[in-house]
mmCIF file of C-alpha atoms and ligand atoms in Angstrom:
data_model
loop_
_atom_site.group_PDB
_atom_site.id
_atom_site.type_symbol
_atom_site.label_atom_id
_atom_site.label_comp_id
_atom_site.label_asym_id
_atom_site.label_seq_id
_atom_site.Cartn_x
_atom_site.Cartn_y
_atom_site.Cartn_z
ATOM 1 C CA MET X 1 152.664 173.180 -140.430
ATOM 2 C CA GLU X 2 152.000 169.490 -141.680
ATOM 3 C CA GLU X 3 155.713 168.682 -141.252
ATOM 4 C CA GLN X 4 155.118 168.950 -137.606
ATOM 5 C CA GLN X 5 153.384 165.676 -138.033
ATOM 6 C CA TYR X 6 156.473 163.818 -139.571
ATOM 7 C CA ARG X 7 158.768 161.978 -137.356
ATOM 8 C CA PHE X 8 162.181 163.117 -136.982
ATOM 9 C CA GLU X 9 164.062 160.990 -139.453
ATOM 10 C CA THR X 10 161.828 162.352 -142.193
ATOM 11 C CA GLN X 11 161.801 166.204 -140.944
ATOM 12 C CA VAL X 12 165.722 166.242 -140.900
ATOM 13 C CA ILE X 13 165.281 165.381 -144.591
ATOM 14 C CA HIS X 14 162.535 167.461 -145.485
ATOM 15 C CA ALA X 15 161.562 170.095 -142.780
ATOM 16 C CA MET X 16 161.601 173.801 -144.337
ATOM 17 C CA GLN X 17 163.214 172.659 -147.642
ATOM 18 C CA SER X 18 161.391 173.670 -150.943
ATOM 19 C CA PRO X 19 162.975 173.350 -154.337
ATOM 20 C CA ASP X 20 164.825 176.674 -155.606
ATOM 21 C CA GLU X 21 162.098 179.071 -157.204
ATOM 22 C CA MET X 22 164.107 179.970 -160.100
ATOM 23 C CA THR X 23 165.907 176.702 -161.223
ATOM 24 C CA GLY X 24 164.212 173.664 -159.303
ATOM 25 C CA ALA X 25 167.379 172.793 -157.705
ATOM 26 C CA ILE X 26 166.410 170.336 -154.948
ATOM 27 C CA CYS X 27 169.765 170.978 -153.051
ATOM 28 C CA PRO X 28 169.481 174.647 -152.355
ATOM 29 C CA PRO X 29 171.862 177.150 -153.930
ATOM 30 C CA ILE X 30 174.419 178.984 -152.374
ATOM 31 C CA PHE X 31 174.102 182.543 -152.601
ATOM 32 C CA GLN X 32 177.630 183.830 -152.304
ATOM 33 C CA THR X 33 176.984 187.335 -152.192
ATOM 34 C CA ALA X 34 177.377 190.361 -149.744
ATOM 35 C CA THR X 35 175.189 193.062 -151.418
ATOM 36 C CA TYR X 36 171.594 193.104 -152.686
ATOM 37 C CA LEU X 37 169.687 195.621 -154.842
ATOM 38 C CA LEU X 38 167.892 198.004 -152.637
ATOM 39 C CA GLY X 39 164.108 199.053 -152.958
ATOM 40 C CA TYR X 40 162.250 201.802 -151.457
ATOM 41 C CA ALA X 41 159.558 201.079 -149.050
ATOM 42 C CA GLY X 42 156.798 203.300 -147.497
ATOM 43 C CA THR X 43 155.649 206.666 -148.437
ATOM 44 C CA GLY X 44 156.068 210.516 -147.271
ATOM 45 C CA ASP X 45 158.132 210.911 -144.272
ATOM 46 C CA ASN X 46 158.137 207.167 -143.733
ATOM 47 C CA ILE X 47 160.698 206.526 -146.810
ATOM 48 C CA VAL X 48 163.091 203.734 -145.903
ATOM 49 C CA PHE X 49 165.453 201.545 -147.665
ATOM 50 C CA ASN X 50 164.669 198.048 -148.284
ATOM 51 C CA GLY X 51 166.088 195.125 -149.866
ATOM 52 C CA SER X 52 163.565 194.735 -152.884
ATOM 53 C CA HIS X 53 163.747 191.077 -152.028
ATOM 54 C CA GLY X 54 163.742 191.293 -148.334
ATOM 55 C CA TYR X 55 167.580 191.248 -148.316
ATOM 56 C CA THR X 56 170.060 194.160 -148.186
ATOM 57 C CA TYR X 57 173.513 193.191 -146.851
ATOM 58 C CA THR X 58 174.742 189.591 -145.885
ATOM 59 C CA ARG X 59 175.724 190.708 -142.551
ATOM 60 C CA THR X 60 171.840 191.168 -141.570
ATOM 61 C CA ALA X 61 170.467 188.321 -143.473
ATOM 62 C CA ASN X 62 171.796 185.874 -146.381
ATOM 63 C CA PRO X 63 169.168 183.615 -148.123
ATOM 64 C CA THR X 64 171.463 180.536 -147.704
ATOM 65 C CA THR X 65 171.841 181.112 -143.818
ATOM 66 C CA THR X 66 168.204 181.864 -143.570
ATOM 67 C CA ALA X 67 167.396 178.445 -145.129
ATOM 68 C CA LEU X 68 169.645 176.684 -142.504
ATOM 69 C CA GLU X 69 167.793 178.767 -139.607
ATOM 70 C CA LYS X 70 164.473 177.715 -140.849
ATOM 71 C CA ARG X 71 165.502 174.075 -140.919
ATOM 72 C CA LEU X 72 167.215 174.140 -137.637
ATOM 73 C CA ALA X 73 164.057 175.827 -136.177
ATOM 74 C CA ALA X 74 161.730 173.472 -137.615
ATOM 75 C CA LEU X 75 163.853 170.513 -136.263
ATOM 76 C CA ALA X 76 164.185 171.790 -132.655
ATOM 77 C CA GLY X 77 160.437 172.853 -132.746
ATOM 78 C CA THR X 78 161.420 176.323 -131.859
ATOM 79 C CA GLU X 79 159.756 179.702 -133.171
ATOM 80 C CA ASP X 80 163.188 181.090 -134.332
ATOM 81 C CA CYS X 81 166.969 180.276 -134.807
ATOM 82 C CA VAL X 82 169.714 182.794 -135.155
ATOM 83 C CA VAL X 83 173.107 181.258 -136.967
ATOM 84 C CA THR X 84 176.482 182.501 -136.065
ATOM 85 C CA ALA X 85 179.963 182.211 -137.399
ATOM 86 C CA SER X 86 181.210 179.614 -134.593
ATOM 87 C CA GLY X 87 179.460 178.050 -131.584
ATOM 88 C CA LEU X 88 181.520 180.484 -129.346
ATOM 89 C CA GLY X 89 180.244 183.332 -131.441
ATOM 90 C CA ALA X 90 176.641 182.204 -130.431
ATOM 91 C CA ILE X 91 177.459 181.942 -126.801
ATOM 92 C CA SER X 92 179.140 185.456 -127.167
ATOM 93 C CA ALA X 93 175.915 186.827 -128.700
ATOM 94 C CA VAL X 94 173.876 185.278 -126.066
ATOM 95 C CA LEU X 95 175.546 187.122 -123.164
ATOM 96 C CA HIS X 96 176.317 190.613 -125.242
ATOM 97 C CA THR X 97 172.644 190.508 -126.230
ATOM 98 C CA LEU X 98 170.933 189.550 -123.028
ATOM 99 C CA LEU X 99 173.187 190.954 -120.276
ATOM 100 C CA GLN X 100 174.191 194.410 -118.672
ATOM 101 C CA PRO X 101 176.928 195.217 -116.383
ATOM 102 C CA GLY X 102 176.083 194.361 -113.016
ATOM 103 C CA ASP X 103 174.150 191.290 -113.998
ATOM 104 C CA HIS X 104 175.104 187.943 -112.531
ATOM 105 C CA VAL X 105 175.530 184.624 -114.109
ATOM 106 C CA VAL X 106 175.353 181.011 -112.526
ATOM 107 C CA ALA X 107 177.399 178.966 -114.695
ATOM 108 C CA GLY X 108 178.517 175.174 -114.662
ATOM 109 C CA ASP X 109 181.605 174.649 -113.321
ATOM 110 C CA VAL X 110 182.532 171.994 -116.089
ATOM 111 C CA ILE X 111 181.917 173.701 -119.373
ATOM 112 C CA TYR X 112 183.788 174.380 -122.536
ATOM 113 C CA GLY X 113 187.206 175.762 -122.020
ATOM 114 C CA SER X 114 187.076 178.543 -124.476
ATOM 115 C CA THR X 115 183.722 179.412 -122.976
ATOM 116 C CA THR X 116 185.420 179.874 -119.350
ATOM 117 C CA THR X 117 188.045 182.000 -120.976
ATOM 118 C CA LEU X 118 185.320 184.102 -122.566
ATOM 119 C CA PHE X 119 183.425 184.400 -119.457
ATOM 120 C CA GLN X 120 186.305 184.996 -117.088
ATOM 121 C CA GLU X 121 188.450 187.170 -119.470
ATOM 122 C CA HIS X 122 186.231 189.149 -121.349
ATOM 123 C CA PHE X 123 182.875 189.376 -119.826
ATOM 124 C CA ARG X 124 184.288 190.066 -116.344
ATOM 125 C CA LYS X 125 185.894 193.310 -117.679
ATOM 126 C CA PHE X 126 182.419 194.630 -118.570
ATOM 127 C CA GLY X 127 181.205 194.121 -115.120
ATOM 128 C CA VAL X 128 179.107 190.660 -115.639
ATOM 129 C CA GLU X 129 179.694 188.686 -112.451
ATOM 130 C CA PHE X 130 180.122 184.747 -112.471
ATOM 131 C CA THR X 131 179.456 181.943 -110.140
ATOM 132 C CA TYR X 132 180.607 178.506 -111.007
ATOM 133 C CA VAL X 133 178.668 175.496 -109.388
ATOM 134 C CA ASP X 134 177.963 172.098 -110.200
ATOM 135 C CA THR X 135 174.746 172.288 -112.057
ATOM 136 C CA ALA X 136 173.949 168.468 -111.444
ATOM 137 C CA ASP X 137 173.180 169.769 -107.776
ATOM 138 C CA LEU X 138 170.145 171.663 -107.812
ATOM 139 C CA ALA X 139 170.676 172.821 -104.398
ATOM 140 C CA ALA X 140 174.035 174.325 -105.255
ATOM 141 C CA VAL X 141 172.513 176.010 -108.217
ATOM 142 C CA GLU X 142 169.637 177.538 -105.846
ATOM 143 C CA ALA X 143 172.437 178.700 -103.254
ATOM 144 C CA ALA X 144 174.267 180.250 -105.980
ATOM 145 C CA VAL X 145 171.331 182.748 -107.061
ATOM 146 C CA ARG X 146 171.450 186.321 -106.321
ATOM 147 C CA PRO X 147 168.844 189.092 -106.727
ATOM 148 C CA ASN X 148 170.824 190.271 -110.084
ATOM 149 C CA THR X 149 170.834 186.742 -111.383
ATOM 150 C CA LYS X 150 169.844 186.939 -114.764
ATOM 151 C CA LEU X 151 171.030 183.883 -116.445
ATOM 152 C CA LEU X 152 171.526 180.030 -115.782
ATOM 153 C CA TYR X 153 174.159 178.778 -118.236
ATOM 154 C CA ILE X 154 174.634 175.045 -118.037
ATOM 155 C CA GLU X 155 176.097 172.677 -120.706
ATOM 156 C CA SER X 156 174.676 168.769 -120.601
ATOM 157 C CA PRO X 157 176.293 166.839 -121.051
ATOM 158 C CA ALA X 158 179.291 168.665 -120.050
ATOM 159 C CA ASN X 159 182.824 168.908 -121.531
ATOM 160 C CA PRO X 160 184.828 167.007 -120.942
ATOM 161 C CA ASN X 161 183.544 164.847 -117.963
ATOM 162 C CA LEU X 162 180.191 164.335 -119.497
ATOM 163 C CA LYS X 163 178.401 165.401 -116.481
ATOM 164 C CA VAL X 164 174.456 165.666 -116.847
ATOM 165 C CA SER X 165 172.362 168.566 -115.646
ATOM 166 C CA ASP X 166 168.476 168.161 -115.324
ATOM 167 C CA ILE X 167 167.362 170.551 -118.109
ATOM 168 C CA GLU X 168 163.769 170.668 -117.127
ATOM 169 C CA ALA X 169 164.461 171.283 -113.181
ATOM 170 C CA CYS X 170 166.919 173.778 -114.153
ATOM 171 C CA ALA X 171 164.323 175.754 -116.215
ATOM 172 C CA VAL X 172 161.989 175.880 -113.363
ATOM 173 C CA LEU X 173 164.452 177.000 -110.948
ATOM 174 C CA ALA X 174 165.910 179.712 -113.098
ATOM 175 C CA HIS X 175 162.288 180.955 -113.864
ATOM 176 C CA ALA X 176 161.273 180.919 -110.532
ATOM 177 C CA HIS X 177 164.031 183.605 -109.890
ATOM 178 C CA GLN X 178 163.166 185.355 -113.024
ATOM 179 C CA ALA X 179 166.206 184.521 -114.765
ATOM 180 C CA LEU X 180 166.729 182.517 -118.107
ATOM 181 C CA LEU X 181 168.036 179.105 -118.730
ATOM 182 C CA ALA X 182 170.647 178.744 -121.670
ATOM 183 C CA VAL X 183 171.657 175.377 -122.553
ATOM 184 C CA ASP X 184 174.931 174.402 -124.651
ATOM 185 C CA SER X 185 173.878 171.134 -126.184
ATOM 186 C CA THR X 186 176.635 170.607 -128.563
ATOM 187 C CA PHE X 187 177.213 167.405 -127.133
ATOM 188 C CA ALA X 188 173.810 165.817 -127.370
ATOM 189 C CA PRO X 189 172.206 167.461 -130.623
ATOM 190 C CA MET X 190 168.785 166.386 -132.012
ATOM 191 C CA PRO X 191 167.429 163.513 -131.971
ATOM 192 C CA ILE X 192 168.670 163.134 -128.607
ATOM 193 C CA GLN X 193 167.766 165.967 -126.701
ATOM 194 C CA PHE X 194 165.515 169.020 -127.311
ATOM 195 C CA PRO X 195 166.705 171.655 -124.513
ATOM 196 C CA ASN X 196 163.717 174.149 -125.563
ATOM 197 C CA ARG X 197 160.972 171.722 -125.132
ATOM 198 C CA LEU X 198 162.453 170.958 -121.547
ATOM 199 C CA GLY X 199 161.987 174.565 -120.692
ATOM 200 C CA ALA X 200 165.310 175.957 -121.853
ATOM 201 C CA ASP X 201 164.726 179.613 -123.268
ATOM 202 C CA ILE X 202 167.851 179.416 -125.230
ATOM 203 C CA CYS X 203 169.655 176.627 -126.758
ATOM 204 C CA VAL X 204 173.220 176.866 -128.466
ATOM 205 C CA TYR X 205 175.022 174.652 -130.475
ATOM 206 C CA SER X 206 178.594 174.690 -131.941
ATOM 207 C CA THR X 207 177.251 173.252 -135.377
ATOM 208 C CA THR X 208 180.899 172.980 -136.138
ATOM 209 C CA LYS X 209 180.669 169.775 -134.179
ATOM 210 C CA TYR X 210 177.594 167.096 -134.923
ATOM 211 C CA ILE X 211 175.541 168.967 -136.834
ATOM 212 C CA ASN X 212 178.044 169.873 -139.648
ATOM 213 C CA GLY X 213 179.288 166.394 -138.426
ATOM 214 C CA HIS X 214 182.259 166.253 -141.262
ATOM 215 C CA GLY X 215 184.736 168.891 -139.868
ATOM 216 C CA THR X 216 184.235 171.052 -142.763
ATOM 217 C CA ALA X 217 182.928 174.398 -141.445
ATOM 218 C CA LEU X 218 182.802 176.687 -138.252
ATOM 219 C CA GLY X 219 179.171 177.523 -137.084
ATOM 220 C CA GLY X 220 176.959 178.257 -134.056
ATOM 221 C CA ALA X 221 173.023 178.314 -133.801
ATOM 222 C CA ILE X 222 170.883 180.113 -130.931
ATOM 223 C CA LEU X 223 167.287 178.507 -130.590
ATOM 224 C CA GLY X 224 164.277 180.106 -128.810
ATOM 225 C CA ASN X 225 161.249 182.102 -129.197
ATOM 226 C CA LYS X 226 160.861 184.912 -131.576
ATOM 227 C CA GLN X 227 160.783 187.316 -129.155
ATOM 228 C CA LEU X 228 163.592 186.285 -127.307
ATOM 229 C CA LEU X 229 165.560 186.094 -130.423
ATOM 230 C CA GLU X 230 164.552 189.323 -132.525
ATOM 231 C CA PRO X 231 167.373 191.344 -130.721
ATOM 232 C CA PHE X 232 170.077 188.722 -131.736
ATOM 233 C CA ARG X 233 168.891 189.130 -135.454
ATOM 234 C CA THR X 234 168.618 193.091 -135.121
ATOM 235 C CA TYR X 235 171.299 193.651 -132.620
ATOM 236 C CA GLY X 236 173.444 190.817 -131.194
ATOM 237 C CA VAL X 237 174.573 188.816 -134.255
ATOM 238 C CA LYS X 238 174.178 191.810 -136.793
ATOM 239 C CA LEU X 239 176.022 194.501 -135.032
ATOM 240 C CA VAL X 240 177.543 193.812 -131.582
ATOM 241 C CA CYS X 241 179.331 190.531 -132.501
ATOM 242 C CA ALA X 242 179.007 190.902 -136.176
ATOM 243 C CA ASN X 243 179.450 187.642 -136.563
ATOM 244 C CA PRO X 244 177.035 186.064 -139.019
ATOM 245 C CA ALA X 245 177.748 182.824 -140.791
ATOM 246 C CA SER X 246 179.459 182.745 -144.239
ATOM 247 C CA PRO X 247 176.893 181.575 -146.947
ATOM 248 C CA PHE X 248 179.375 178.709 -147.856
ATOM 249 C CA ASN X 249 179.469 177.506 -144.271
ATOM 250 C CA SER X 250 175.920 177.729 -143.777
ATOM 251 C CA TRP X 251 175.552 175.693 -147.094
ATOM 252 C CA LEU X 252 178.020 172.962 -145.780
ATOM 253 C CA THR X 253 176.352 172.749 -142.503
ATOM 254 C CA MET X 254 172.897 172.411 -144.152
ATOM 255 C CA LEU X 255 174.361 169.436 -146.281
ATOM 256 C CA GLY X 256 175.466 167.799 -143.052
ATOM 257 C CA LEU X 257 172.290 168.409 -141.314
ATOM 258 C CA LYS X 258 170.651 165.946 -143.613
ATOM 259 C CA THR X 259 172.045 163.011 -142.269
ATOM 260 C CA LEU X 260 172.524 164.122 -138.483
ATOM 261 C CA ASP X 261 169.621 161.718 -137.513
ATOM 262 C CA ILE X 262 171.368 158.674 -138.978
ATOM 263 C CA ARG X 263 174.772 159.706 -138.011
ATOM 264 C CA MET X 264 173.849 160.210 -134.297
ATOM 265 C CA ARG X 265 171.980 156.769 -134.011
ATOM 266 C CA ARG X 266 175.094 155.206 -135.282
ATOM 267 C CA HIS X 267 177.802 157.299 -133.020
ATOM 268 C CA CYS X 268 175.622 156.374 -129.920
ATOM 269 C CA GLU X 269 175.815 152.754 -130.753
ATOM 270 C CA VAL X 270 179.464 152.432 -131.348
ATOM 271 C CA ALA X 271 179.989 154.724 -128.223
ATOM 272 C CA MET X 272 177.978 152.346 -126.058
ATOM 273 C CA GLU X 273 180.057 149.317 -127.295
ATOM 274 C CA VAL X 274 183.437 151.245 -126.729
ATOM 275 C CA ALA X 275 182.401 152.556 -123.439
ATOM 276 C CA CYS X 276 181.277 148.757 -122.147
ATOM 277 C CA PHE X 277 184.780 147.843 -123.407
ATOM 278 C CA LEU X 278 186.433 150.553 -121.520
ATOM 279 C CA GLU X 279 184.443 149.995 -118.326
ATOM 280 C CA ASN X 280 185.648 146.077 -118.091
ATOM 281 C CA SER X 281 189.417 147.330 -119.162
ATOM 282 C CA HIS X 282 192.055 146.772 -116.324
ATOM 283 C CA TYR X 283 193.795 150.067 -117.824
ATOM 284 C CA VAL X 284 190.790 152.105 -116.875
ATOM 285 C CA GLU X 285 189.887 153.325 -113.375
ATOM 286 C CA LYS X 286 186.534 154.820 -114.345
ATOM 287 C CA VAL X 287 184.324 155.539 -117.515
ATOM 288 C CA TYR X 288 182.295 158.425 -117.860
ATOM 289 C CA TYR X 289 179.432 157.641 -120.341
ATOM 290 C CA PRO X 290 175.794 158.920 -119.713
ATOM 291 C CA GLY X 291 174.226 155.520 -120.859
ATOM 292 C CA LEU X 292 176.231 153.366 -118.284
ATOM 293 C CA GLU X 293 174.236 152.548 -115.087
ATOM 294 C CA SER X 294 177.364 153.631 -113.317
ATOM 295 C CA HIS X 295 177.269 157.211 -114.777
ATOM 296 C CA PRO X 296 176.099 159.498 -111.773
ATOM 297 C CA GLN X 297 173.439 161.138 -113.566
ATOM 298 C CA TYR X 298 172.134 157.929 -115.357
ATOM 299 C CA GLN X 299 168.708 158.573 -114.236
ATOM 300 C CA THR X 300 168.446 162.067 -115.556
ATOM 301 C CA ALA X 301 170.242 161.336 -118.733
ATOM 302 C CA SER X 302 167.722 158.325 -119.243
ATOM 303 C CA ARG X 303 164.921 160.841 -118.830
ATOM 304 C CA GLN X 304 166.021 163.887 -120.964
ATOM 305 C CA MET X 305 168.430 161.883 -123.742
ATOM 306 C CA ASN X 306 165.435 160.100 -125.548
ATOM 307 C CA GLY X 307 167.146 156.626 -125.079
ATOM 308 C CA LEU X 308 170.220 157.744 -127.075
ATOM 309 C CA TYR X 309 173.382 158.642 -125.116
ATOM 310 C CA GLY X 310 175.578 160.353 -127.694
ATOM 311 C CA GLY X 311 178.829 159.822 -129.127
ATOM 312 C CA MET X 312 181.265 161.435 -126.267
ATOM 313 C CA LEU X 313 182.730 159.615 -123.428
ATOM 314 C CA ALA X 314 185.326 160.293 -121.165
ATOM 315 C CA PHE X 315 187.763 157.887 -119.201
ATOM 316 C CA GLU X 316 190.232 157.839 -116.236
ATOM 317 C CA LEU X 317 193.257 155.809 -116.551
ATOM 318 C CA ALA X 318 194.334 153.494 -114.124
ATOM 319 C CA ASP X 319 197.394 154.591 -111.724
ATOM 320 C CA GLY X 320 200.655 152.878 -111.859
ATOM 321 C CA ILE X 321 200.143 150.877 -115.073
ATOM 322 C CA GLY X 322 203.931 149.797 -116.082
ATOM 323 C CA GLY X 323 205.016 151.966 -113.129
ATOM 324 C CA HIS X 324 203.974 155.031 -115.090
ATOM 325 C CA SER X 325 202.257 158.072 -113.315
ATOM 326 C CA LYS X 326 198.622 158.561 -114.860
ATOM 327 C CA LEU X 327 200.100 161.798 -116.875
ATOM 328 C CA ASN X 328 202.987 159.643 -118.337
ATOM 329 C CA PHE X 329 200.719 156.562 -119.233
ATOM 330 C CA ALA X 330 198.538 158.795 -120.851
ATOM 331 C CA LYS X 331 200.837 160.713 -123.120
ATOM 332 C CA ARG X 332 202.472 157.057 -123.936
ATOM 333 C CA PHE X 333 199.041 155.791 -124.577
ATOM 334 C CA LEU X 334 197.918 158.658 -126.817
ATOM 335 C CA THR X 335 201.257 157.965 -128.863
ATOM 336 C CA LYS X 336 200.574 154.294 -129.618
ATOM 337 C CA LEU X 337 197.152 154.629 -131.375
ATOM 338 C CA LYS X 338 196.996 153.734 -135.090
ATOM 339 C CA LEU X 339 193.418 154.273 -136.139
ATOM 340 C CA ILE X 340 191.957 156.861 -133.503
ATOM 341 C CA THR X 341 193.265 160.326 -134.171
ATOM 342 C CA LEU X 342 194.636 162.697 -131.453
ATOM 343 C CA ALA X 343 192.522 165.935 -132.255
ATOM 344 C CA ALA X 344 190.705 168.490 -129.920
ATOM 345 C CA SER X 345 187.656 168.808 -131.896
ATOM 346 C CA LEU X 346 184.881 166.262 -131.742
ATOM 347 C CA GLY X 347 181.301 165.308 -133.536
ATOM 348 C CA GLU X 348 183.164 164.059 -136.589
ATOM 349 C CA LEU X 349 182.738 160.701 -138.649
ATOM 350 C CA ASP X 350 186.394 159.922 -137.500
ATOM 351 C CA THR X 351 187.034 158.855 -134.105
ATOM 352 C CA LEU X 352 188.967 161.694 -132.158
ATOM 353 C CA ILE X 353 190.842 161.352 -128.964
ATOM 354 C CA GLU X 354 192.288 163.854 -126.862
ATOM 355 C CA HIS X 355 193.954 164.851 -123.198
ATOM 356 C CA PRO X 356 192.040 167.722 -121.875
ATOM 357 C CA ALA X 357 194.647 168.579 -119.212
ATOM 358 C CA SER X 358 197.284 169.103 -121.572
ATOM 359 C CA MET X 359 195.085 170.198 -124.628
ATOM 360 C CA THR X 360 191.681 171.661 -124.533
ATOM 361 C CA HIS X 361 191.529 172.612 -120.732
ATOM 362 C CA ARG X 362 195.362 173.903 -120.137
ATOM 363 C CA ALA X 363 194.287 177.199 -119.798
ATOM 364 C CA ILE X 364 192.312 176.544 -116.486
ATOM 365 C CA PRO X 365 194.581 176.699 -113.346
ATOM 366 C CA ALA X 366 195.381 173.219 -112.280
ATOM 367 C CA GLU X 367 193.961 173.744 -108.929
ATOM 368 C CA GLU X 368 190.368 174.578 -110.687
ATOM 369 C CA ARG X 369 190.978 172.060 -113.105
ATOM 370 C CA LEU X 370 191.092 169.263 -110.567
ATOM 371 C CA LYS X 371 188.276 170.424 -108.593
ATOM 372 C CA ALA X 372 186.030 170.030 -111.777
ATOM 373 C CA GLY X 373 187.649 166.434 -112.028
ATOM 374 C CA ILE X 374 189.762 167.317 -115.030
ATOM 375 C CA THR X 375 192.539 165.144 -113.785
ATOM 376 C CA ASP X 376 196.103 164.166 -115.319
ATOM 377 C CA GLY X 377 194.445 160.636 -116.305
ATOM 378 C CA LEU X 378 191.346 161.859 -118.028
ATOM 379 C CA VAL X 379 190.985 160.973 -121.711
ATOM 380 C CA ARG X 380 188.146 162.470 -124.064
ATOM 381 C CA MET X 381 186.766 160.446 -126.942
ATOM 382 C CA SER X 382 184.470 161.384 -129.835
ATOM 383 C CA ILE X 383 183.363 158.297 -131.094
ATOM 384 C CA GLY X 384 182.971 158.042 -134.708
ATOM 385 C CA VAL X 385 180.948 155.922 -137.100
ATOM 386 C CA GLU X 386 183.755 153.084 -137.618
ATOM 387 C CA ASN X 387 183.418 149.553 -136.665
ATOM 388 C CA PRO X 388 183.384 149.309 -132.683
ATOM 389 C CA LYS X 389 185.512 146.159 -132.901
ATOM 390 C CA ASP X 390 188.326 147.959 -134.901
ATOM 391 C CA LEU X 391 188.334 151.045 -132.375
ATOM 392 C CA ILE X 392 188.397 148.419 -129.477
ATOM 393 C CA ALA X 393 191.132 146.604 -130.838
ATOM 394 C CA ASP X 394 193.124 149.961 -131.457
ATOM 395 C CA LEU X 395 192.591 151.248 -127.853
ATOM 396 C CA GLN X 396 193.729 147.446 -126.499
ATOM 397 C CA GLN X 397 196.925 147.473 -128.601
ATOM 398 C CA ALA X 398 197.885 151.042 -127.678
ATOM 399 C CA PHE X 399 197.394 150.105 -123.696
ATOM 400 C CA ALA X 400 199.522 147.258 -124.179
ATOM 401 C CA ALA X 401 202.251 148.971 -125.869
ATOM 402 C CA ALA X 402 202.026 151.979 -123.531
ATOM 403 C CA GLU X 403 202.402 149.464 -120.721
ATOM 404 C CA LYS X 404 205.499 148.015 -121.949
ATOM 405 C CA ASP X 405 207.197 151.124 -123.070
HETATM 406 C C1 LIG E 1 183.466 173.373 -129.600
HETATM 407 C C2 LIG E 1 182.265 173.840 -128.641
HETATM 408 C C3 LIG E 1 182.057 175.258 -128.477
HETATM 409 C C4 LIG E 1 182.594 176.127 -129.535
HETATM 410 O O1 LIG E 1 182.246 176.147 -130.803
HETATM 411 P P1 LIG E 1 183.160 176.728 -131.891
HETATM 412 O O2 LIG E 1 182.326 176.454 -133.152
HETATM 413 O O3 LIG E 1 184.522 176.285 -131.907
HETATM 414 O O4 LIG E 1 183.312 178.096 -131.750
HETATM 415 C C5 LIG E 1 181.149 175.632 -127.555
HETATM 416 N N1 LIG E 1 180.687 174.592 -126.736
HETATM 417 C C6 LIG E 1 181.123 173.253 -126.878
HETATM 418 C C7 LIG E 1 180.473 172.324 -125.681
HETATM 419 C C8 LIG E 1 182.003 172.729 -127.882
HETATM 420 O O5 LIG E 1 182.442 171.720 -128.015
#
């Protein structure tokens, strides 16, 4: 309880961390085990198997994973957290656990590519209906709600164009229609934004990204109140999706979590410098970064992102540079980079860059892709923690080399 009074920078180091009871180890041990000694509990007709130490089998619960769950819940200020084997596993568990055939979901039109595939290819088969709308436009969200709408699903900032949705307003809207609000906050982890505090019922993370932060383990997390999360623990994650995190991955994620605050502040600082450079570059038509006043939802971002705007940005290349089409220029430019790494993931210490139209969002039909603003000239960057001057110099030399090519 006392921990609640500490500031985030202190909590991220100490919250729900206690030395190992048996050895005094400060860094928590990894319980690399599947099975636990069983005891008996109850009497008479009531005799039930029970793990004598509270654990029975790692698909149900594991002490290393429990330690991570407790730390994440304490940091988010939520009653509970359930950790999964991947971010997509967390999203899958949310829909599997909360929805039934015939239910309707209003989802953002710009969301993680594999999330769209999961909704369209998998959940529609089981009778769940989806409407995709611009969730930054509340009137559009309101108009999409139906009597059977059970879930409003948003990503903010969204992948890949950094669109920001007003989480608080979306929560009010969802609740007015007896629906739940789930927010994928992967792009803006703590301490940038706390969706549950803004009224979201569920917050999901791909911990693979910033929370782990080092690109060493897949993972996902679902945060919310105890009552809402209970079926995930007893049913959704344990049985239906059967996708608990491995003890080693939970441990690696916990290790990364310790530096989340210092990493995020650095990511934000470097990203702002790179965004300003790009905004002034004639090779670039438009920059999407929530911290720029030119961002369409700058006001909303300033309200809900705690004065930090994250490490993700995207930009639209200018047309006709060196006589090239946007697609050709994008391809040439990306191959000329020397320091910045071409890779699909994000949230790591190294700066990563990718081309959504040909990489992460290639599965989406061109027409829908373009409608959502994922053009041939859109480039997405996950800004690392390097010196921004070196990143800017690399971008500049790659632009110039691609122009001449
Ligand atoms: C990566 C990502 C996911 C999926 O997470 P995995 O850990 O790769 O399964 C979901 N949402 C967003 C926004 C992501 O960036």
